[in-house]
Amino acid sequence: MMLPDIWGLATIATKFVLYFGILTSSGTVFTSLVFRLKIYRSLPGLFAFLGLCAALLSFSLLSANLAGDATGLLDVELLQLLWSTQAGTTLVFQLAGMGILTVGLFMGPLGRWISAFGGLVAIWSFSNIGHIAGHDSLLLKITLATHLIAIAFWLGILIPLKKLCTSEKTWPEAADLGQRFGLVAVILVPLVLAAGIFMSFILVGSIDALVRTSYGQALIFKTTFVSLLLALAAANKFRFIPALSEGNPNAAQNLITSITAEWVVIFAILTITSVLTSNLNLPM
């Protein structure tokens, strides 16, 4: 595996922000809709803004990579050329999705549905880029979208759950939300795992390629962090949330610590994903 140059590093960092912005803004809306949570416009709005900025920068970085220097960032001819490719289509989906999500935040109760639709549009854009796009398979694209929607939903619950844990007055609400999310997680976790395994099998192709190639090894590394994330989620569901329901005064702080650890692991997973989709080639 070759170390990325400055443009490669910029691409990885931008993709990280792109994934984080789109998935977290969408997930915040999804969870507020499903669990009827109070939604603060500033939170999903901020994440959507990050996603918009990252989408534009990611598109410009493609031009810079073609030009080989910073002049490509604003090279009109190269940008017009890219606009007519799949990269341009992807950018349209991302801008439209985040734009619709943001507009929906200012439209009352019905706006949540509009925002959720915008999140789905933006998430679908990922099926047009990366290694999945190289396979002309609608099933793979739907699998990826389903995988990302489930992950977005997971991200969306962490912020409100942690916020409810910070005040003793809202501990019962935190416990109730945690229990309700636990019921959804029974479906969510197998969905994430099944979709991830299926896509990995299609992309890598064999156990030998999984073990011997940089791409496969990065997938193993990512799987390790996913396993750690599932362990933290299991601790929340079977230990901390039941303890919080029983009024254990230490449970809220334990849950806050666990959620913070989940964010650290999620950042690691998103970083590895950004490297996988930017700097590593599929096994031949």
PDB file of C-alpha atoms in Angstrom:
ATOM      1  CA  MET A   1       0.000   0.000   0.000  1.00  0.00           C
ATOM      2  CA  MET A   2       1.429   3.370  -1.011  1.00  0.00           C
ATOM      3  CA  LEU A   3       1.192   6.231   1.424  1.00  0.00           C
ATOM      4  CA  PRO A   4      -1.204   8.919   0.159  1.00  0.00           C
ATOM      5  CA  ASP A   5       0.192  12.272  -0.959  1.00  0.00           C
ATOM      6  CA  ILE A   6      -1.207  15.607   0.217  1.00  0.00           C
ATOM      7  CA  TRP A   7      -4.188  15.319  -2.138  1.00  0.00           C
ATOM      8  CA  GLY A   8      -4.834  11.762  -1.020  1.00  0.00           C
ATOM      9  CA  LEU A   9      -4.795  12.831   2.636  1.00  0.00           C
ATOM     10  CA  ALA A  10      -7.115  15.743   1.844  1.00  0.00           C
ATOM     11  CA  THR A  11      -9.486  13.352   0.056  1.00  0.00           C
ATOM     12  CA  ILE A  12      -9.543  10.975   3.030  1.00  0.00           C
ATOM     13  CA  ALA A  13     -10.203  13.809   5.496  1.00  0.00           C
ATOM     14  CA  THR A  14     -12.939  15.273   3.296  1.00  0.00           C
ATOM     15  CA  LYS A  15     -14.636  11.904   2.910  1.00  0.00           C
ATOM     16  CA  PHE A  16     -14.592  11.469   6.667  1.00  0.00           C
ATOM     17  CA  VAL A  17     -16.421  14.786   7.121  1.00  0.00           C
ATOM     18  CA  LEU A  18     -18.771  13.879   4.259  1.00  0.00           C
ATOM     19  CA  TYR A  19     -19.743  10.554   5.846  1.00  0.00           C
ATOM     20  CA  PHE A  20     -20.018  12.085   9.302  1.00  0.00           C
ATOM     21  CA  GLY A  21     -22.056  15.093   8.169  1.00  0.00           C
ATOM     22  CA  ILE A  22     -24.558  13.250   5.997  1.00  0.00           C
ATOM     23  CA  LEU A  23     -25.030  10.209   8.240  1.00  0.00           C
ATOM     24  CA  THR A  24     -25.313  12.148  11.505  1.00  0.00           C
ATOM     25  CA  SER A  25     -27.683  14.815  10.154  1.00  0.00           C
ATOM     26  CA  SER A  26     -29.861  12.136   8.547  1.00  0.00           C
ATOM     27  CA  GLY A  27     -29.757   9.905  11.614  1.00  0.00           C
ATOM     28  CA  THR A  28     -30.757  12.770  13.906  1.00  0.00           C
ATOM     29  CA  VAL A  29     -33.855  13.345  11.774  1.00  0.00           C
ATOM     30  CA  PHE A  30     -34.660   9.620  11.482  1.00  0.00           C
ATOM     31  CA  THR A  31     -34.560   9.061  15.242  1.00  0.00           C
ATOM     32  CA  SER A  32     -36.557  12.205  16.020  1.00  0.00           C
ATOM     33  CA  LEU A  33     -39.239  10.956  13.632  1.00  0.00           C
ATOM     34  CA  VAL A  34     -39.364   7.362  14.882  1.00  0.00           C
ATOM     35  CA  PHE A  35     -39.104   8.124  18.602  1.00  0.00           C
ATOM     36  CA  ARG A  36     -40.952  11.473  18.468  1.00  0.00           C
ATOM     37  CA  LEU A  37     -38.032  13.329  19.986  1.00  0.00           C
ATOM     38  CA  LYS A  38     -37.741  17.077  20.190  1.00  0.00           C
ATOM     39  CA  ILE A  39     -35.493  18.108  17.332  1.00  0.00           C
ATOM     40  CA  TYR A  40     -33.248  21.143  17.522  1.00  0.00           C
ATOM     41  CA  ARG A  41     -32.745  22.717  14.119  1.00  0.00           C
ATOM     42  CA  SER A  42     -29.180  23.740  14.910  1.00  0.00           C
ATOM     43  CA  LEU A  43     -27.962  20.171  15.417  1.00  0.00           C
ATOM     44  CA  PRO A  44     -28.972  18.433  12.162  1.00  0.00           C
ATOM     45  CA  GLY A  45     -28.565  21.783  10.405  1.00  0.00           C
ATOM     46  CA  LEU A  46     -24.911  21.992  11.472  1.00  0.00           C
ATOM     47  CA  PHE A  47     -24.192  18.424  10.411  1.00  0.00           C
ATOM     48  CA  ALA A  48     -25.968  19.014   7.088  1.00  0.00           C
ATOM     49  CA  PHE A  49     -23.828  22.124   6.525  1.00  0.00           C
ATOM     50  CA  LEU A  50     -20.692  20.050   7.168  1.00  0.00           C
ATOM     51  CA  GLY A  51     -21.950  17.491   4.660  1.00  0.00           C
ATOM     52  CA  LEU A  52     -22.634  20.191   2.051  1.00  0.00           C
ATOM     53  CA  CYS A  53     -19.175  21.740   2.454  1.00  0.00           C
ATOM     54  CA  ALA A  54     -17.482  18.336   2.311  1.00  0.00           C
ATOM     55  CA  ALA A  55     -19.455  17.373  -0.818  1.00  0.00           C
ATOM     56  CA  LEU A  56     -18.317  20.519  -2.633  1.00  0.00           C
ATOM     57  CA  LEU A  57     -14.709  20.145  -1.486  1.00  0.00           C
ATOM     58  CA  SER A  58     -14.664  16.458  -2.398  1.00  0.00           C
ATOM     59  CA  PHE A  59     -15.789  17.343  -5.905  1.00  0.00           C
ATOM     60  CA  SER A  60     -13.113  20.050  -6.211  1.00  0.00           C
ATOM     61  CA  LEU A  61     -10.442  17.660  -4.941  1.00  0.00           C
ATOM     62  CA  LEU A  62     -11.231  15.312  -7.819  1.00  0.00           C
ATOM     63  CA  SER A  63     -10.367  18.195 -10.137  1.00  0.00           C
ATOM     64  CA  ALA A  64      -7.186  18.968  -8.173  1.00  0.00           C
ATOM     65  CA  ASN A  65      -6.122  15.319  -8.430  1.00  0.00           C
ATOM     66  CA  LEU A  66      -6.587  15.444 -12.202  1.00  0.00           C
ATOM     67  CA  ALA A  67      -4.618  18.687 -12.479  1.00  0.00           C
ATOM     68  CA  GLY A  68      -1.933  17.543 -10.054  1.00  0.00           C
ATOM     69  CA  ASP A  69      -1.880  20.818  -8.106  1.00  0.00           C
ATOM     70  CA  ALA A  70      -4.072  23.332  -6.279  1.00  0.00           C
ATOM     71  CA  THR A  71      -5.050  25.154  -9.481  1.00  0.00           C
ATOM     72  CA  GLY A  72      -7.355  22.238 -10.266  1.00  0.00           C
ATOM     73  CA  LEU A  73      -9.575  23.107  -7.318  1.00  0.00           C
ATOM     74  CA  LEU A  74     -11.103  25.973  -9.316  1.00  0.00           C
ATOM     75  CA  ASP A  75     -10.310  24.882 -12.864  1.00  0.00           C
ATOM     76  CA  VAL A  76     -13.593  25.568 -14.680  1.00  0.00           C
ATOM     77  CA  GLU A  77     -12.892  23.215 -17.595  1.00  0.00           C
ATOM     78  CA  LEU A  78     -11.991  20.286 -15.354  1.00  0.00           C
ATOM     79  CA  LEU A  79     -14.956  20.948 -13.072  1.00  0.00           C
ATOM     80  CA  GLN A  80     -17.300  21.055 -16.073  1.00  0.00           C
ATOM     81  CA  LEU A  81     -15.824  17.783 -17.296  1.00  0.00           C
ATOM     82  CA  LEU A  82     -16.374  16.159 -13.900  1.00  0.00           C
ATOM     83  CA  TRP A  83     -19.898  17.579 -13.740  1.00  0.00           C
ATOM     84  CA  SER A  84     -20.846  15.441 -16.721  1.00  0.00           C
ATOM     85  CA  THR A  85     -19.606  12.262 -15.025  1.00  0.00           C
ATOM     86  CA  GLN A  86     -20.881  10.096 -12.179  1.00  0.00           C
ATOM     87  CA  ALA A  87     -19.109  12.445  -9.767  1.00  0.00           C
ATOM     88  CA  GLY A  88     -21.383  15.271 -10.890  1.00  0.00           C
ATOM     89  CA  THR A  89     -24.482  13.123 -10.408  1.00  0.00           C
ATOM     90  CA  THR A  90     -23.293  12.203  -6.933  1.00  0.00           C
ATOM     91  CA  LEU A  91     -22.774  15.860  -6.039  1.00  0.00           C
ATOM     92  CA  VAL A  92     -26.301  16.706  -7.194  1.00  0.00           C
ATOM     93  CA  PHE A  93     -27.761  13.981  -4.936  1.00  0.00           C
ATOM     94  CA  GLN A  94     -25.694  15.178  -1.965  1.00  0.00           C
ATOM     95  CA  LEU A  95     -26.490  18.869  -2.386  1.00  0.00           C
ATOM     96  CA  ALA A  96     -30.160  18.189  -3.062  1.00  0.00           C
ATOM     97  CA  GLY A  97     -30.428  15.775  -0.144  1.00  0.00           C
ATOM     98  CA  MET A  98     -28.798  18.052   2.411  1.00  0.00           C
ATOM     99  CA  GLY A  99     -30.689  21.043   1.020  1.00  0.00           C
ATOM    100  CA  ILE A 100     -34.057  19.282   1.357  1.00  0.00           C
ATOM    101  CA  LEU A 101     -33.143  18.101   4.860  1.00  0.00           C
ATOM    102  CA  THR A 102     -32.272  21.650   5.931  1.00  0.00           C
ATOM    103  CA  VAL A 103     -35.431  23.196   4.446  1.00  0.00           C
ATOM    104  CA  GLY A 104     -37.566  20.560   6.180  1.00  0.00           C
ATOM    105  CA  LEU A 105     -36.195  21.619   9.565  1.00  0.00           C
ATOM    106  CA  PHE A 106     -38.112  24.904   9.248  1.00  0.00           C
ATOM    107  CA  MET A 107     -41.457  23.453   8.177  1.00  0.00           C
ATOM    108  CA  GLY A 108     -43.032  22.146  11.379  1.00  0.00           C
ATOM    109  CA  PRO A 109     -44.108  18.516  11.998  1.00  0.00           C
ATOM    110  CA  LEU A 110     -44.494  17.701   8.295  1.00  0.00           C
ATOM    111  CA  GLY A 111     -40.996  19.016   7.781  1.00  0.00           C
ATOM    112  CA  ARG A 112     -39.536  16.023   9.596  1.00  0.00           C
ATOM    113  CA  TRP A 113     -40.771  13.749   6.831  1.00  0.00           C
ATOM    114  CA  ILE A 114     -39.335  16.111   4.227  1.00  0.00           C
ATOM    115  CA  SER A 115     -36.013  16.226   6.095  1.00  0.00           C
ATOM    116  CA  ALA A 116     -35.984  12.421   6.343  1.00  0.00           C
ATOM    117  CA  PHE A 117     -36.530  12.189   2.582  1.00  0.00           C
ATOM    118  CA  GLY A 118     -33.608  14.547   2.044  1.00  0.00           C
ATOM    119  CA  GLY A 119     -31.452  12.326   4.243  1.00  0.00           C
ATOM    120  CA  LEU A 120     -32.395   9.272   2.159  1.00  0.00           C
ATOM    121  CA  VAL A 121     -31.497  11.113  -1.065  1.00  0.00           C
ATOM    122  CA  ALA A 122     -28.093  12.108   0.302  1.00  0.00           C
ATOM    123  CA  ILE A 123     -27.384   8.596   1.601  1.00  0.00           C
ATOM    124  CA  TRP A 124     -28.294   7.088  -1.778  1.00  0.00           C
ATOM    125  CA  SER A 125     -25.552   9.234  -3.338  1.00  0.00           C
ATOM    126  CA  PHE A 126     -22.921   6.950  -1.797  1.00  0.00           C
ATOM    127  CA  SER A 127     -24.067   4.128  -4.067  1.00  0.00           C
ATOM    128  CA  ASN A 128     -22.743   6.152  -7.025  1.00  0.00           C
ATOM    129  CA  ILE A 129     -19.184   6.476  -5.720  1.00  0.00           C
ATOM    130  CA  GLY A 130     -16.508   4.173  -4.367  1.00  0.00           C
ATOM    131  CA  HIS A 131     -16.096   0.514  -5.161  1.00  0.00           C
ATOM    132  CA  ILE A 132     -19.808  -0.316  -5.080  1.00  0.00           C
ATOM    133  CA  ALA A 133     -20.337   1.969  -8.083  1.00  0.00           C
ATOM    134  CA  GLY A 134     -17.932  -0.216 -10.066  1.00  0.00           C
ATOM    135  CA  HIS A 135     -20.395  -3.092  -9.811  1.00  0.00           C
ATOM    136  CA  ASP A 136     -23.436  -2.534 -11.983  1.00  0.00           C
ATOM    137  CA  SER A 137     -25.731  -4.145  -9.441  1.00  0.00           C
ATOM    138  CA  LEU A 138     -28.901  -2.577  -8.076  1.00  0.00           C
ATOM    139  CA  LEU A 139     -28.899  -5.147  -5.262  1.00  0.00           C
ATOM    140  CA  LEU A 140     -25.463  -3.987  -4.096  1.00  0.00           C
ATOM    141  CA  LYS A 141     -26.553  -0.349  -4.172  1.00  0.00           C
ATOM    142  CA  ILE A 142     -29.694  -1.104  -2.158  1.00  0.00           C
ATOM    143  CA  THR A 143     -27.609  -3.135   0.296  1.00  0.00           C
ATOM    144  CA  LEU A 144     -25.168  -0.253   0.772  1.00  0.00           C
ATOM    145  CA  ALA A 145     -27.994   2.250   1.232  1.00  0.00           C
ATOM    146  CA  THR A 146     -29.685  -0.025   3.784  1.00  0.00           C
ATOM    147  CA  HIS A 147     -26.365  -0.470   5.601  1.00  0.00           C
ATOM    148  CA  LEU A 148     -25.812   3.291   5.775  1.00  0.00           C
ATOM    149  CA  ILE A 149     -29.396   4.076   6.835  1.00  0.00           C
ATOM    150  CA  ALA A 150     -29.017   1.646   9.745  1.00  0.00           C
ATOM    151  CA  ILE A 151     -25.690   3.247  10.722  1.00  0.00           C
ATOM    152  CA  ALA A 152     -27.203   6.745  10.451  1.00  0.00           C
ATOM    153  CA  PHE A 153     -30.026   5.670  12.751  1.00  0.00           C
ATOM    154  CA  TRP A 154     -27.449   4.419  15.269  1.00  0.00           C
ATOM    155  CA  LEU A 155     -25.528   7.706  15.125  1.00  0.00           C
ATOM    156  CA  GLY A 156     -28.734   9.696  15.473  1.00  0.00           C
ATOM    157  CA  ILE A 157     -29.676   8.165  18.826  1.00  0.00           C
ATOM    158  CA  LEU A 158     -26.358   8.828  20.588  1.00  0.00           C
ATOM    159  CA  ILE A 159     -26.641  12.617  20.981  1.00  0.00           C
ATOM    160  CA  PRO A 160     -30.198  12.782  22.431  1.00  0.00           C
ATOM    161  CA  LEU A 161     -29.545   9.754  24.654  1.00  0.00           C
ATOM    162  CA  LYS A 162     -26.379  11.300  26.071  1.00  0.00           C
ATOM    163  CA  LYS A 163     -28.111  14.645  26.585  1.00  0.00           C
ATOM    164  CA  LEU A 164     -30.940  13.016  28.564  1.00  0.00           C
ATOM    165  CA  CYS A 165     -28.368  11.333  30.803  1.00  0.00           C
ATOM    166  CA  THR A 166     -26.852  14.641  31.932  1.00  0.00           C
ATOM    167  CA  SER A 167     -29.728  15.616  34.223  1.00  0.00           C
ATOM    168  CA  GLU A 168     -31.288  13.519  36.984  1.00  0.00           C
ATOM    169  CA  LYS A 169     -34.700  14.901  35.991  1.00  0.00           C
ATOM    170  CA  THR A 170     -34.441  13.301  32.552  1.00  0.00           C
ATOM    171  CA  TRP A 171     -32.977   9.947  33.598  1.00  0.00           C
ATOM    172  CA  PRO A 172     -36.374   8.205  33.271  1.00  0.00           C
ATOM    173  CA  GLU A 173     -36.656   9.583  29.711  1.00  0.00           C
ATOM    174  CA  ALA A 174     -33.134   8.373  28.938  1.00  0.00           C
ATOM    175  CA  ALA A 175     -33.962   4.901  30.231  1.00  0.00           C
ATOM    176  CA  ASP A 176     -37.190   4.809  28.216  1.00  0.00           C
ATOM    177  CA  LEU A 177     -35.435   5.971  25.047  1.00  0.00           C
ATOM    178  CA  GLY A 178     -32.649   3.450  25.568  1.00  0.00           C
ATOM    179  CA  GLN A 179     -35.141   0.631  26.007  1.00  0.00           C
ATOM    180  CA  ARG A 180     -37.097   1.619  22.898  1.00  0.00           C
ATOM    181  CA  PHE A 181     -33.917   1.889  20.846  1.00  0.00           C
ATOM    182  CA  GLY A 182     -32.880  -1.516  22.178  1.00  0.00           C
ATOM    183  CA  LEU A 183     -35.981  -3.014  20.577  1.00  0.00           C
ATOM    184  CA  VAL A 184     -35.086  -1.415  17.253  1.00  0.00           C
ATOM    185  CA  ALA A 185     -31.438  -2.507  17.624  1.00  0.00           C
ATOM    186  CA  VAL A 186     -32.568  -6.137  17.608  1.00  0.00           C
ATOM    187  CA  ILE A 187     -33.313  -5.563  13.909  1.00  0.00           C
ATOM    188  CA  LEU A 188     -30.696  -2.892  13.293  1.00  0.00           C
ATOM    189  CA  VAL A 189     -27.590  -4.827  14.371  1.00  0.00           C
ATOM    190  CA  PRO A 190     -28.222  -7.965  12.257  1.00  0.00           C
ATOM    191  CA  LEU A 191     -29.063  -5.667   9.328  1.00  0.00           C
ATOM    192  CA  VAL A 192     -25.760  -3.792   9.618  1.00  0.00           C
ATOM    193  CA  LEU A 193     -23.790  -7.032   9.971  1.00  0.00           C
ATOM    194  CA  ALA A 194     -25.553  -8.910   7.171  1.00  0.00           C
ATOM    195  CA  ALA A 195     -25.211  -6.018   4.724  1.00  0.00           C
ATOM    196  CA  GLY A 196     -21.538  -5.508   5.644  1.00  0.00           C
ATOM    197  CA  ILE A 197     -20.685  -9.197   5.256  1.00  0.00           C
ATOM    198  CA  PHE A 198     -22.512  -9.457   1.936  1.00  0.00           C
ATOM    199  CA  MET A 199     -20.778  -6.398   0.455  1.00  0.00           C
ATOM    200  CA  SER A 200     -17.368  -7.532   1.743  1.00  0.00           C
ATOM    201  CA  PHE A 201     -17.853 -10.965   0.175  1.00  0.00           C
ATOM    202  CA  ILE A 202     -18.738  -9.442  -3.194  1.00  0.00           C
ATOM    203  CA  LEU A 203     -15.925  -6.867  -3.148  1.00  0.00           C
ATOM    204  CA  VAL A 204     -13.100  -9.033  -1.765  1.00  0.00           C
ATOM    205  CA  GLY A 205     -14.056 -12.324  -3.378  1.00  0.00           C
ATOM    206  CA  SER A 206     -12.085 -14.809  -1.267  1.00  0.00           C
ATOM    207  CA  ILE A 207     -10.601 -15.509   2.160  1.00  0.00           C
ATOM    208  CA  ASP A 208      -7.113 -15.386   0.632  1.00  0.00           C
ATOM    209  CA  ALA A 209      -7.713 -11.872  -0.717  1.00  0.00           C
ATOM    210  CA  LEU A 210      -9.155 -10.834   2.641  1.00  0.00           C
ATOM    211  CA  VAL A 211      -5.987 -11.910   4.470  1.00  0.00           C
ATOM    212  CA  ARG A 212      -3.275 -11.053   1.944  1.00  0.00           C
ATOM    213  CA  THR A 213      -4.347  -7.730   0.403  1.00  0.00           C
ATOM    214  CA  SER A 214      -4.230  -4.246   1.922  1.00  0.00           C
ATOM    215  CA  TYR A 215      -7.929  -3.817   1.198  1.00  0.00           C
ATOM    216  CA  GLY A 216      -8.825  -7.065   2.952  1.00  0.00           C
ATOM    217  CA  GLN A 217      -6.609  -6.303   5.935  1.00  0.00           C
ATOM    218  CA  ALA A 218      -8.212  -2.881   6.288  1.00  0.00           C
ATOM    219  CA  LEU A 219     -11.616  -4.600   6.288  1.00  0.00           C
ATOM    220  CA  ILE A 220     -10.454  -6.912   9.079  1.00  0.00           C
ATOM    221  CA  PHE A 221      -9.227  -3.879  11.012  1.00  0.00           C
ATOM    222  CA  LYS A 222     -12.602  -2.192  10.492  1.00  0.00           C
ATOM    223  CA  THR A 223     -14.427  -5.341  11.619  1.00  0.00           C
ATOM    224  CA  THR A 224     -12.436  -5.293  14.863  1.00  0.00           C
ATOM    225  CA  PHE A 225     -13.720  -1.806  15.644  1.00  0.00           C
ATOM    226  CA  VAL A 226     -17.263  -2.810  14.667  1.00  0.00           C
ATOM    227  CA  SER A 227     -17.030  -5.701  17.140  1.00  0.00           C
ATOM    228  CA  LEU A 228     -15.910  -3.262  19.834  1.00  0.00           C
ATOM    229  CA  LEU A 229     -18.846  -0.992  19.004  1.00  0.00           C
ATOM    230  CA  LEU A 230     -21.267  -3.898  19.334  1.00  0.00           C
ATOM    231  CA  ALA A 231     -19.739  -4.788  22.707  1.00  0.00           C
ATOM    232  CA  LEU A 232     -20.323  -1.239  23.950  1.00  0.00           C
ATOM    233  CA  ALA A 233     -23.897  -1.310  22.637  1.00  0.00           C
ATOM    234  CA  ALA A 234     -24.492  -4.628  24.411  1.00  0.00           C
ATOM    235  CA  ALA A 235     -23.206  -3.121  27.674  1.00  0.00           C
ATOM    236  CA  ASN A 236     -25.651  -0.245  27.246  1.00  0.00           C
ATOM    237  CA  LYS A 237     -28.607  -2.500  26.538  1.00  0.00           C
ATOM    238  CA  PHE A 238     -28.028  -5.185  29.162  1.00  0.00           C
ATOM    239  CA  ARG A 239     -26.288  -3.298  31.982  1.00  0.00           C
ATOM    240  CA  PHE A 240     -26.404   0.481  31.998  1.00  0.00           C
ATOM    241  CA  ILE A 241     -29.924   1.151  30.706  1.00  0.00           C
ATOM    242  CA  PRO A 242     -31.583  -1.448  33.007  1.00  0.00           C
ATOM    243  CA  ALA A 243     -29.587   0.009  35.910  1.00  0.00           C
ATOM    244  CA  LEU A 244     -30.754   3.500  34.943  1.00  0.00           C
ATOM    245  CA  SER A 245     -34.344   2.260  34.903  1.00  0.00           C
ATOM    246  CA  GLU A 246     -33.870   1.012  38.454  1.00  0.00           C
ATOM    247  CA  GLY A 247     -32.600   4.417  39.575  1.00  0.00           C
ATOM    248  CA  ASN A 248     -28.934   3.451  40.023  1.00  0.00           C
ATOM    249  CA  PRO A 249     -27.132   6.807  40.498  1.00  0.00           C
ATOM    250  CA  ASN A 250     -23.970   5.547  38.762  1.00  0.00           C
ATOM    251  CA  ALA A 251     -25.776   4.248  35.689  1.00  0.00           C
ATOM    252  CA  ALA A 252     -26.157   7.630  33.969  1.00  0.00           C
ATOM    253  CA  GLN A 253     -22.440   8.416  34.179  1.00  0.00           C
ATOM    254  CA  ASN A 254     -21.570   4.897  33.025  1.00  0.00           C
ATOM    255  CA  LEU A 255     -23.885   5.326  30.052  1.00  0.00           C
ATOM    256  CA  ILE A 256     -22.376   8.718  29.192  1.00  0.00           C
ATOM    257  CA  THR A 257     -18.881   7.182  29.310  1.00  0.00           C
ATOM    258  CA  SER A 258     -19.996   4.293  27.117  1.00  0.00           C
ATOM    259  CA  ILE A 259     -21.576   6.638  24.548  1.00  0.00           C
ATOM    260  CA  THR A 260     -18.393   8.725  24.449  1.00  0.00           C
ATOM    261  CA  ALA A 261     -16.423   5.543  23.804  1.00  0.00           C
ATOM    262  CA  GLU A 262     -18.878   4.648  21.032  1.00  0.00           C
ATOM    263  CA  TRP A 263     -18.166   7.985  19.324  1.00  0.00           C
ATOM    264  CA  VAL A 264     -14.410   7.316  19.465  1.00  0.00           C
ATOM    265  CA  VAL A 265     -14.911   3.897  17.881  1.00  0.00           C
ATOM    266  CA  ILE A 266     -17.292   5.333  15.275  1.00  0.00           C
ATOM    267  CA  PHE A 267     -14.700   7.947  14.302  1.00  0.00           C
ATOM    268  CA  ALA A 268     -12.174   5.141  13.838  1.00  0.00           C
ATOM    269  CA  ILE A 269     -14.622   3.183  11.664  1.00  0.00           C
ATOM    270  CA  LEU A 270     -15.400   6.239   9.515  1.00  0.00           C
ATOM    271  CA  THR A 271     -11.674   6.940   9.127  1.00  0.00           C
ATOM    272  CA  ILE A 272     -10.979   3.386   7.942  1.00  0.00           C
ATOM    273  CA  THR A 273     -13.977   3.578   5.599  1.00  0.00           C
ATOM    274  CA  SER A 274     -12.627   6.832   4.150  1.00  0.00           C
ATOM    275  CA  VAL A 275      -9.259   5.177   3.502  1.00  0.00           C
ATOM    276  CA  LEU A 276     -10.926   2.117   1.959  1.00  0.00           C
ATOM    277  CA  THR A 277     -12.936   4.214  -0.486  1.00  0.00           C
ATOM    278  CA  SER A 278     -10.149   6.705  -1.289  1.00  0.00           C
ATOM    279  CA  ASN A 279      -6.723   5.100  -1.151  1.00  0.00           C
ATOM    280  CA  LEU A 280      -7.069   1.320  -1.511  1.00  0.00           C
ATOM    281  CA  ASN A 281      -7.826  -0.691  -4.602  1.00  0.00           C
ATOM    282  CA  LEU A 282     -10.029  -3.754  -4.659  1.00  0.00           C
ATOM    283  CA  PRO A 283      -8.234  -7.150  -4.783  1.00  0.00           C
ATOM    284  CA  MET A 284      -7.639  -8.264  -8.347  1.00  0.00           C
TER     285      MET A 284
END
